[in-house]
PDB file of C-alpha atoms in Angstrom:
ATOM      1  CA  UNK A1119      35.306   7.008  -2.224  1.00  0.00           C
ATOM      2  CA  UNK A1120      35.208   4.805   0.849  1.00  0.00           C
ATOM      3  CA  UNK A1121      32.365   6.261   2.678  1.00  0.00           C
ATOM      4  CA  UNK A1122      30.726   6.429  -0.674  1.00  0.00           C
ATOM      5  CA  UNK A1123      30.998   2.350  -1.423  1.00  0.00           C
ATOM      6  CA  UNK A1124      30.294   1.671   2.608  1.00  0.00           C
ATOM      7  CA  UNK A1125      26.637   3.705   1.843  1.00  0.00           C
ATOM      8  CA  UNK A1126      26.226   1.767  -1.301  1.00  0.00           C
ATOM      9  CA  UNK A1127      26.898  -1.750   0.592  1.00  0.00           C
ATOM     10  CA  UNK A1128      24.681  -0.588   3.472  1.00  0.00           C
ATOM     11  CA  UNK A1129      22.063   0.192   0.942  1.00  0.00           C
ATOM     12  CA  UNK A1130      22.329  -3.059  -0.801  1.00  0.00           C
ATOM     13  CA  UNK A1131      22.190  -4.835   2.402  1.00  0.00           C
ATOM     14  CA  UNK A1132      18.858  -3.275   3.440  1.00  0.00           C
ATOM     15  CA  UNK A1133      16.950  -3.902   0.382  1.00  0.00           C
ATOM     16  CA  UNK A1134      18.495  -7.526   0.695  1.00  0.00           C
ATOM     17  CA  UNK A1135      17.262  -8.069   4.423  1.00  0.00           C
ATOM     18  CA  UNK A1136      13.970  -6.401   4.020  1.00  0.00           C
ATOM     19  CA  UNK A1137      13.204  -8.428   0.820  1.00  0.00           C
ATOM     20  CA  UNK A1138      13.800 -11.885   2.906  1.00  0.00           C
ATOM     21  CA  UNK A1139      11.689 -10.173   5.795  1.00  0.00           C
ATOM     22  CA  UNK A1140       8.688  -9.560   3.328  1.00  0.00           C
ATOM     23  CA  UNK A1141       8.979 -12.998   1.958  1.00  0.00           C
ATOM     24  CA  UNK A1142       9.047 -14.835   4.643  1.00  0.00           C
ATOM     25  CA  UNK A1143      12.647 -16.516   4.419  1.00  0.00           C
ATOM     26  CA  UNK A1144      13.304 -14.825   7.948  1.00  0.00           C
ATOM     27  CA  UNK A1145      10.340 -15.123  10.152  1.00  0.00           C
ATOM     28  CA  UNK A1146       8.833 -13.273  13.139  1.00  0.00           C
ATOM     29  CA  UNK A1147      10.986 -13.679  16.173  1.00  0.00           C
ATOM     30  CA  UNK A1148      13.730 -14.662  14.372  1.00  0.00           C
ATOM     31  CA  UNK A1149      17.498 -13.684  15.511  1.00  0.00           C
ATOM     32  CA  UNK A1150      19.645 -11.276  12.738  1.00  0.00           C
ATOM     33  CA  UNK A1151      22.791 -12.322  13.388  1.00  0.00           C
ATOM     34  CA  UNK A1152      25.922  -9.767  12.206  1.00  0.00           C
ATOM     35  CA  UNK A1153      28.445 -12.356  11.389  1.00  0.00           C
ATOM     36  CA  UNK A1154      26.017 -15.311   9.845  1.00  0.00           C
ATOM     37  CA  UNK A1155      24.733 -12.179   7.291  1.00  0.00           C
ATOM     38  CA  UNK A1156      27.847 -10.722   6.382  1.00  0.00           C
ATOM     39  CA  UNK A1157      29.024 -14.317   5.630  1.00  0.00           C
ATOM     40  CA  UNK A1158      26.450 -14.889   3.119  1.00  0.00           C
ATOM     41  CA  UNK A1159      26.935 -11.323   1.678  1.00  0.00           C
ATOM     42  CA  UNK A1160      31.085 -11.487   1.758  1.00  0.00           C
ATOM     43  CA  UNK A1161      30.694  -7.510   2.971  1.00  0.00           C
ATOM     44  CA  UNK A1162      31.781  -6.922   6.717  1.00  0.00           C
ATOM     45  CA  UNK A1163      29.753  -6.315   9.747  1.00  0.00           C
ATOM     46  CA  UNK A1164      29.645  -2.104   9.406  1.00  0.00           C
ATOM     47  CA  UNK A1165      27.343  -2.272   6.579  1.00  0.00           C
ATOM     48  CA  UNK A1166      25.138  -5.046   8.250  1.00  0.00           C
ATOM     49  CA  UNK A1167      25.121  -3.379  11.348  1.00  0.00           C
ATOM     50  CA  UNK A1168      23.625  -0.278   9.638  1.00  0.00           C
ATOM     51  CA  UNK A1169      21.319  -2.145   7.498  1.00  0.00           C
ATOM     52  CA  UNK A1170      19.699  -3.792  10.709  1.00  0.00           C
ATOM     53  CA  UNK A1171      19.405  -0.209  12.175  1.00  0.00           C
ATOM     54  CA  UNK A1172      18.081   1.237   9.489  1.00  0.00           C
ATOM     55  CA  UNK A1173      15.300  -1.816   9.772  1.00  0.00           C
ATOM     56  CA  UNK A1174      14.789  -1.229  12.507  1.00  0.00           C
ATOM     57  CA  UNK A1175      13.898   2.714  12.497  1.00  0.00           C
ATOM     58  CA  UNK A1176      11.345   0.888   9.836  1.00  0.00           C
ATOM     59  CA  UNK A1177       9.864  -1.164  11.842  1.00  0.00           C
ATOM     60  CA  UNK A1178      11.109  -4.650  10.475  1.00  0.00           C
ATOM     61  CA  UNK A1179      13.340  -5.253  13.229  1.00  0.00           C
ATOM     62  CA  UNK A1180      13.419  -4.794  16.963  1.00  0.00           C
ATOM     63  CA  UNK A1181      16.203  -4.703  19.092  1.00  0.00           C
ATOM     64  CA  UNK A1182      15.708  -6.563  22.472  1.00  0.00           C
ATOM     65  CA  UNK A1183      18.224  -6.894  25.577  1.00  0.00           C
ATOM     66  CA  UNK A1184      18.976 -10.599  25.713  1.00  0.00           C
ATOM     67  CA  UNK A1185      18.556 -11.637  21.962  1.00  0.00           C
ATOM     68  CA  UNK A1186      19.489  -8.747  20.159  1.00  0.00           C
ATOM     69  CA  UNK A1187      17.916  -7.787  16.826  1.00  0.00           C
ATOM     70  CA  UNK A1188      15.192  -9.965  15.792  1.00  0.00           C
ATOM     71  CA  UNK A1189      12.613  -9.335  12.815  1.00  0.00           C
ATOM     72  CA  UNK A1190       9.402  -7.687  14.166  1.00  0.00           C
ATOM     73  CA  UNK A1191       5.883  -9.208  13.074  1.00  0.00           C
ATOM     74  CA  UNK A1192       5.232  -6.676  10.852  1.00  0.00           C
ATOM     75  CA  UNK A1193       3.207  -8.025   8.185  1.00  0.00           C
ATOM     76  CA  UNK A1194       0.093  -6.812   7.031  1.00  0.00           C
ATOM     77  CA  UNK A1195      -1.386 -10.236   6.254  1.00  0.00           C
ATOM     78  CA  UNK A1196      -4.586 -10.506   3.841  1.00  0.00           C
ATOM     79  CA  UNK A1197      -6.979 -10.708   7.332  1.00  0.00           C
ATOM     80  CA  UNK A1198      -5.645  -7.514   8.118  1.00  0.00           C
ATOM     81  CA  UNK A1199      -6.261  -6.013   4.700  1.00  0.00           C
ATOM     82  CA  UNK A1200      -9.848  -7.141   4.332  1.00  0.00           C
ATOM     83  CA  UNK A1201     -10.899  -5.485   8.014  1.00  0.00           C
ATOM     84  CA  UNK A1202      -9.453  -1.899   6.622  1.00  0.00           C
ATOM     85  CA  UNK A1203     -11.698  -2.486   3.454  1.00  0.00           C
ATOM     86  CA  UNK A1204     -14.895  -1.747   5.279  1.00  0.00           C
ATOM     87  CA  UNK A1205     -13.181   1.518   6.579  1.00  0.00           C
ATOM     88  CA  UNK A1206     -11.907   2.959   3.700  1.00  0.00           C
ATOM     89  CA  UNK A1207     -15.663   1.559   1.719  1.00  0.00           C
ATOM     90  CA  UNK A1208     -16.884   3.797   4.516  1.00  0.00           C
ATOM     91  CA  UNK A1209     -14.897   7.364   3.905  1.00  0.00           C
ATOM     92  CA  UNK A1210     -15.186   6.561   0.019  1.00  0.00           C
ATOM     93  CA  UNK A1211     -19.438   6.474   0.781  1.00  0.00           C
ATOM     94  CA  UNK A1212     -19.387   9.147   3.053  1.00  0.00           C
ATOM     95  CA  UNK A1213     -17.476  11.419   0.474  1.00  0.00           C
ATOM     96  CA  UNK A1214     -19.814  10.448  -2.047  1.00  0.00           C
ATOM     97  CA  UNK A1215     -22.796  11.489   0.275  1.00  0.00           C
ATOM     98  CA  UNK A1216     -21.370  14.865   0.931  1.00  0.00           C
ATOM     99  CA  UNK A1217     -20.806  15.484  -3.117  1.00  0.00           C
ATOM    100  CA  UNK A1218     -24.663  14.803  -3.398  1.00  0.00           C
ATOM    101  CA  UNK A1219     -25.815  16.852  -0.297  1.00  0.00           C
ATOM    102  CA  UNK A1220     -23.245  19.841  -0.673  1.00  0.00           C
ATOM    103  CA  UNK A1221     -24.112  19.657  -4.520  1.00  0.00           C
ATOM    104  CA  UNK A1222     -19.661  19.984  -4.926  1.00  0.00           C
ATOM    105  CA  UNK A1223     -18.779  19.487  -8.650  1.00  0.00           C
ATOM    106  CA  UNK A1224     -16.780  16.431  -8.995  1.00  0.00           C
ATOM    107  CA  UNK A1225     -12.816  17.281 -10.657  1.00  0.00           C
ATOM    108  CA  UNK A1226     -13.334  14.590 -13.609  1.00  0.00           C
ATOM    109  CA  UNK A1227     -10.202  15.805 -15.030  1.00  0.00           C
ATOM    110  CA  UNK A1228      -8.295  15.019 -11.820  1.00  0.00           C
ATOM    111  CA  UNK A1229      -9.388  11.062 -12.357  1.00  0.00           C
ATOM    112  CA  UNK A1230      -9.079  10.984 -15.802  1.00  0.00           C
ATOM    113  CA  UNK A1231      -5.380  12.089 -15.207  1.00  0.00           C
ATOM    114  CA  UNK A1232      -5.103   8.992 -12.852  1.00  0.00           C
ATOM    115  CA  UNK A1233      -6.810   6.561 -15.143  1.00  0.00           C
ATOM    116  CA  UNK A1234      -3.907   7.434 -17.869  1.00  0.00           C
ATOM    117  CA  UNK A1235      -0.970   7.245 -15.217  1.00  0.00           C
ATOM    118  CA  UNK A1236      -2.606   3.831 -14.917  1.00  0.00           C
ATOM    119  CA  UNK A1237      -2.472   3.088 -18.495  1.00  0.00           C
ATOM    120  CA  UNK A1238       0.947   4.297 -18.866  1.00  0.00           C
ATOM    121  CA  UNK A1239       1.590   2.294 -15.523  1.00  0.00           C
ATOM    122  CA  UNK A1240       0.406  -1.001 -16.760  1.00  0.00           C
ATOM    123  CA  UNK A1241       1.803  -0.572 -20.177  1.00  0.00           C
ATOM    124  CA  UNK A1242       5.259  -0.243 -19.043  1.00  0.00           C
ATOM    125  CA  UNK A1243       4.512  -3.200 -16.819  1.00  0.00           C
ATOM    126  CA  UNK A1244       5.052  -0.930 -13.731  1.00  0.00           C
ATOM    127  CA  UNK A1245       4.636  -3.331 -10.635  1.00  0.00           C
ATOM    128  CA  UNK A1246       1.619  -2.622  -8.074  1.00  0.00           C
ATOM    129  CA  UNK A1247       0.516  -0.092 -10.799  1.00  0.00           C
ATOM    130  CA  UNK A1248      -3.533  -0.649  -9.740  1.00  0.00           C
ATOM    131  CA  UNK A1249      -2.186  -0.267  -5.859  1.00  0.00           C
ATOM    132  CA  UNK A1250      -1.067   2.802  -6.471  1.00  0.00           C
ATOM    133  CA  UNK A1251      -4.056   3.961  -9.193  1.00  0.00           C
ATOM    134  CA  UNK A1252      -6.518   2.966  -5.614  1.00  0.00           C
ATOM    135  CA  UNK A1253      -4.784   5.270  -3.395  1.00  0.00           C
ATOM    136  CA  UNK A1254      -5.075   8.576  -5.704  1.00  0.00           C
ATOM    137  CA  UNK A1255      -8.208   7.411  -5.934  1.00  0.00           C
ATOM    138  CA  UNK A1256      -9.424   6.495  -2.900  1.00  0.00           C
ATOM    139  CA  UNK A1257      -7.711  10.480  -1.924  1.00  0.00           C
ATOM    140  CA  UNK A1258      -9.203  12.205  -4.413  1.00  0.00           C
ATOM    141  CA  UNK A1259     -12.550  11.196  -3.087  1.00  0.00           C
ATOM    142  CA  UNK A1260     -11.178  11.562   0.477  1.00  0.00           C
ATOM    143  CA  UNK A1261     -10.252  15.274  -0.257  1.00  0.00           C
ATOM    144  CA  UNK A1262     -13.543  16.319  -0.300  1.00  0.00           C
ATOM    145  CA  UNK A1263     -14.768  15.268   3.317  1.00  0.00           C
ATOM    146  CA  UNK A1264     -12.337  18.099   3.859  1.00  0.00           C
ATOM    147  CA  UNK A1265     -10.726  16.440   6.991  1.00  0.00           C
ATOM    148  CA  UNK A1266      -6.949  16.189   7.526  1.00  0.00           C
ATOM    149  CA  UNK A1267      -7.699  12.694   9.722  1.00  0.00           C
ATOM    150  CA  UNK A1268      -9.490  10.828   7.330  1.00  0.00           C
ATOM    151  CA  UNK A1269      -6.806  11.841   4.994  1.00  0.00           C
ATOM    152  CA  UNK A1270      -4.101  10.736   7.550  1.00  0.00           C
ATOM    153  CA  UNK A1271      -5.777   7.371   7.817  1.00  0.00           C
ATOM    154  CA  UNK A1272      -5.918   7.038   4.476  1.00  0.00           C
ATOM    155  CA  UNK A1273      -2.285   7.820   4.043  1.00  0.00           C
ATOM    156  CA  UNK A1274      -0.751   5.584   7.017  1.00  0.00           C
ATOM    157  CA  UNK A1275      -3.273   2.624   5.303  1.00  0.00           C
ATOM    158  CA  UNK A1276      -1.533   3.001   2.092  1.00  0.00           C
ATOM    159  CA  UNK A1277       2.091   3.260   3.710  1.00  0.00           C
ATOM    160  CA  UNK A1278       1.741  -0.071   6.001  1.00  0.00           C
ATOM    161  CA  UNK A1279       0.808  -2.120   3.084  1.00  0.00           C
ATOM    162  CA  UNK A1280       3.721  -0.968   0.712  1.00  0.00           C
ATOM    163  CA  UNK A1281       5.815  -1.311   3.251  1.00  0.00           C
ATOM    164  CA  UNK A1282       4.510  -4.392   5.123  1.00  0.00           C
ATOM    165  CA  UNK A1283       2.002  -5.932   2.895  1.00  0.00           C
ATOM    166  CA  UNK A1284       2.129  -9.712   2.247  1.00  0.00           C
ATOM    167  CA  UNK A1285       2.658 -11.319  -1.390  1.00  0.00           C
ATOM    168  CA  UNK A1286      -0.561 -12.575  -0.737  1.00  0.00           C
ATOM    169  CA  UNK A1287      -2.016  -8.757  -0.137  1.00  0.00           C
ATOM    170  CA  UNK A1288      -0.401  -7.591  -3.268  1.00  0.00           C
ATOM    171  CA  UNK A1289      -1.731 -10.650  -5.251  1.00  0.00           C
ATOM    172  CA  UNK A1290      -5.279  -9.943  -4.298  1.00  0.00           C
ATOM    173  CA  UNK A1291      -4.994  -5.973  -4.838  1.00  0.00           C
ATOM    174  CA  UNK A1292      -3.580  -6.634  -8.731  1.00  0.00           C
ATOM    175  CA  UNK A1293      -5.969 -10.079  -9.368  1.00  0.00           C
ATOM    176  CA  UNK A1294      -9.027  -7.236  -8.521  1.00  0.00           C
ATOM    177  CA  UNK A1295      -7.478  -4.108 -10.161  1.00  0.00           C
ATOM    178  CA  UNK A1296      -9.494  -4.345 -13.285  1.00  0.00           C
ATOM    179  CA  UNK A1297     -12.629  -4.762 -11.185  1.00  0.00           C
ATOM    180  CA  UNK A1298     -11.835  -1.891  -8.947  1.00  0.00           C
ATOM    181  CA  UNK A1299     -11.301  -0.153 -12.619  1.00  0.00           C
ATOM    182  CA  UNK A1300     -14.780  -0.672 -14.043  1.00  0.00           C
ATOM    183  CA  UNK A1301     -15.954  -0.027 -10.413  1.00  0.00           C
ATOM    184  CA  UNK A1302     -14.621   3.573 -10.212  1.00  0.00           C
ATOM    185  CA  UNK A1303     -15.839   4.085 -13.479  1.00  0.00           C
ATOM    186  CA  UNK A1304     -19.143   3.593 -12.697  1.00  0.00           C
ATOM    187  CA  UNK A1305     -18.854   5.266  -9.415  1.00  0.00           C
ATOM    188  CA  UNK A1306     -17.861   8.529 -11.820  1.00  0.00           C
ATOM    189  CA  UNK A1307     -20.163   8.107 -14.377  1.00  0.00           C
ATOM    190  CA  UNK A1308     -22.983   7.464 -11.751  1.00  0.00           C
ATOM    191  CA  UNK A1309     -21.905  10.971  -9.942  1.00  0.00           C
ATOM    192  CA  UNK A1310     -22.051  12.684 -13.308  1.00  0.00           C
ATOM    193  CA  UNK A1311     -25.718  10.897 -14.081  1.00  0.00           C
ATOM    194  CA  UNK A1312     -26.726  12.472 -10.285  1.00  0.00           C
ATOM    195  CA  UNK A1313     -27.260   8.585  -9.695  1.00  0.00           C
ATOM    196  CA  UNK A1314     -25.798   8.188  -6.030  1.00  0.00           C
ATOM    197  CA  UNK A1315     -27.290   5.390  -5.042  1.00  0.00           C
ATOM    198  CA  UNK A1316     -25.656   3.176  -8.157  1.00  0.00           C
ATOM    199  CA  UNK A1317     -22.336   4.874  -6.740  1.00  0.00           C
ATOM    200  CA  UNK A1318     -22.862   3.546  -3.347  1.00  0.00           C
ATOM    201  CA  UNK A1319     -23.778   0.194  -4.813  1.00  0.00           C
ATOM    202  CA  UNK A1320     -20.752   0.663  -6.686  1.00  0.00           C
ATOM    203  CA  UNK A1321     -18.381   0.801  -3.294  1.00  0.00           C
ATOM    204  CA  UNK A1322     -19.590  -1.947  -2.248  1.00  0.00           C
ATOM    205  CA  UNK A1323     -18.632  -3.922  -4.916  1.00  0.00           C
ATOM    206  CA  UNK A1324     -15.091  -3.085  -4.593  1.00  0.00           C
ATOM    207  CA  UNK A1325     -14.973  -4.471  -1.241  1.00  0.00           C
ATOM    208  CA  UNK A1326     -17.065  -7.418  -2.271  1.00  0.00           C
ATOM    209  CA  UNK A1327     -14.830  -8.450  -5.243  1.00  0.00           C
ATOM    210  CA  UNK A1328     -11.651  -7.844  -3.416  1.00  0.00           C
ATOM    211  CA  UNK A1329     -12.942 -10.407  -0.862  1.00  0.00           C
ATOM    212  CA  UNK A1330     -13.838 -12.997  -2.913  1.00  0.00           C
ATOM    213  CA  UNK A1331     -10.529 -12.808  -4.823  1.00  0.00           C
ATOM    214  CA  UNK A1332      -8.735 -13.130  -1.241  1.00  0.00           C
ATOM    215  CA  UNK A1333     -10.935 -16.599  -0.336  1.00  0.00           C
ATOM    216  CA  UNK A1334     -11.502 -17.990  -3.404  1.00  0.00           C
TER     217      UNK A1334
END
């Protein structure tokens, strides 16, 4: 029963440090201190310990010889997220030129699954329910450059900014999400027309749209 609440607690107290970590209320460089935390929690220094730890396997937290733990610069800040735009615009045009020239029927089924999971998602008021709609898109497409590394890439993207993306990286993925929408639908319905230079037009405004909500 013991070891069971002491998991529980640790749990707790990682969801509660990395929360503070993505928000900002503990900053880059910034010392973790054992006793200060459990403190503010009222739990004792076992589960903190193994909270920080646990961070720190993460990648929110890095233990250093003289300081201790401090919080990593993790964050994938809105700069960041705009420069791996014109990447992924790249694979998703580059899988949309091998459709045409390999002549591969498109699986419309496949993203008309993911368009309901999106409408279910948004219904229910699931949060970052257009982040996730993206990357099964984005992989679909991906799929059928038939190359594991572009699908890695694709994959590691997607984990860094659940994991380390800003507020501000979130905002600008969800303010855009019903442009992206109407963007992959006429990427689709361009594919299906044998249109492929609206689709390509298509990419680019994604990236385009997604910019201009970040600096507006």
């Amino acid at each position: 029963m013991e070891n069971k609440r002491r998991e529980t607690m640790e749990t707790m107290c990682y969801r509660e440090l990395k929360g503070r970590i993505q928000n900002g209320f503990y900053q880059p460089g910034e010392r973790l201190i054992e006793t200060k935390i459990s403190k503010e929690m009222n739990i004792s220094r076992t589960p903190v310990r193994k909270a920080i730890s646990m961070l720190a396997v993460d990648g929110f937290v890095k233990n250093t010889e003289y300081r201790g733990a401090i919080v990593a610069d993790s964050r994938l800040t809105k700069d960041n997220y705009i420069e791996m735009l014109d990447m992924l615009g790249l694979f998703l045009k580059h899988a949309i030129r091998r459709i045409e020239v390999k002549k591969l029927p498109l699986n419309y089924k496949r993203f008309e699954e993911k368009r309901l999971e999106l409408n279910w998602a948004l219904e229910s008021k699931k949060e970052r329910a257009y982040f996730y709609y993206g990357k099964s898109v984005l992989l679909e497409f991906v799929f059928y450059l038939k190359n594991d590394c572009y699908l890695e890439i694709v994959e590691d993207f997607s984990a860094k900014i659940e994991q380390f993306g800003t507020a501000e990286v979130f905002s600008i993925i969800e303010q855009s999400g019903k442009d992206f929408v109407k963007s992959v639908d006429q990427i689709l319905f361009s594919i299906r027309k044998g249109n492929y230079f609206t689709a390509l037009e298509a990419v680019d405004q994604i990236t385009e749209r997604q910019i201009l909500s970040a600096y507006r």
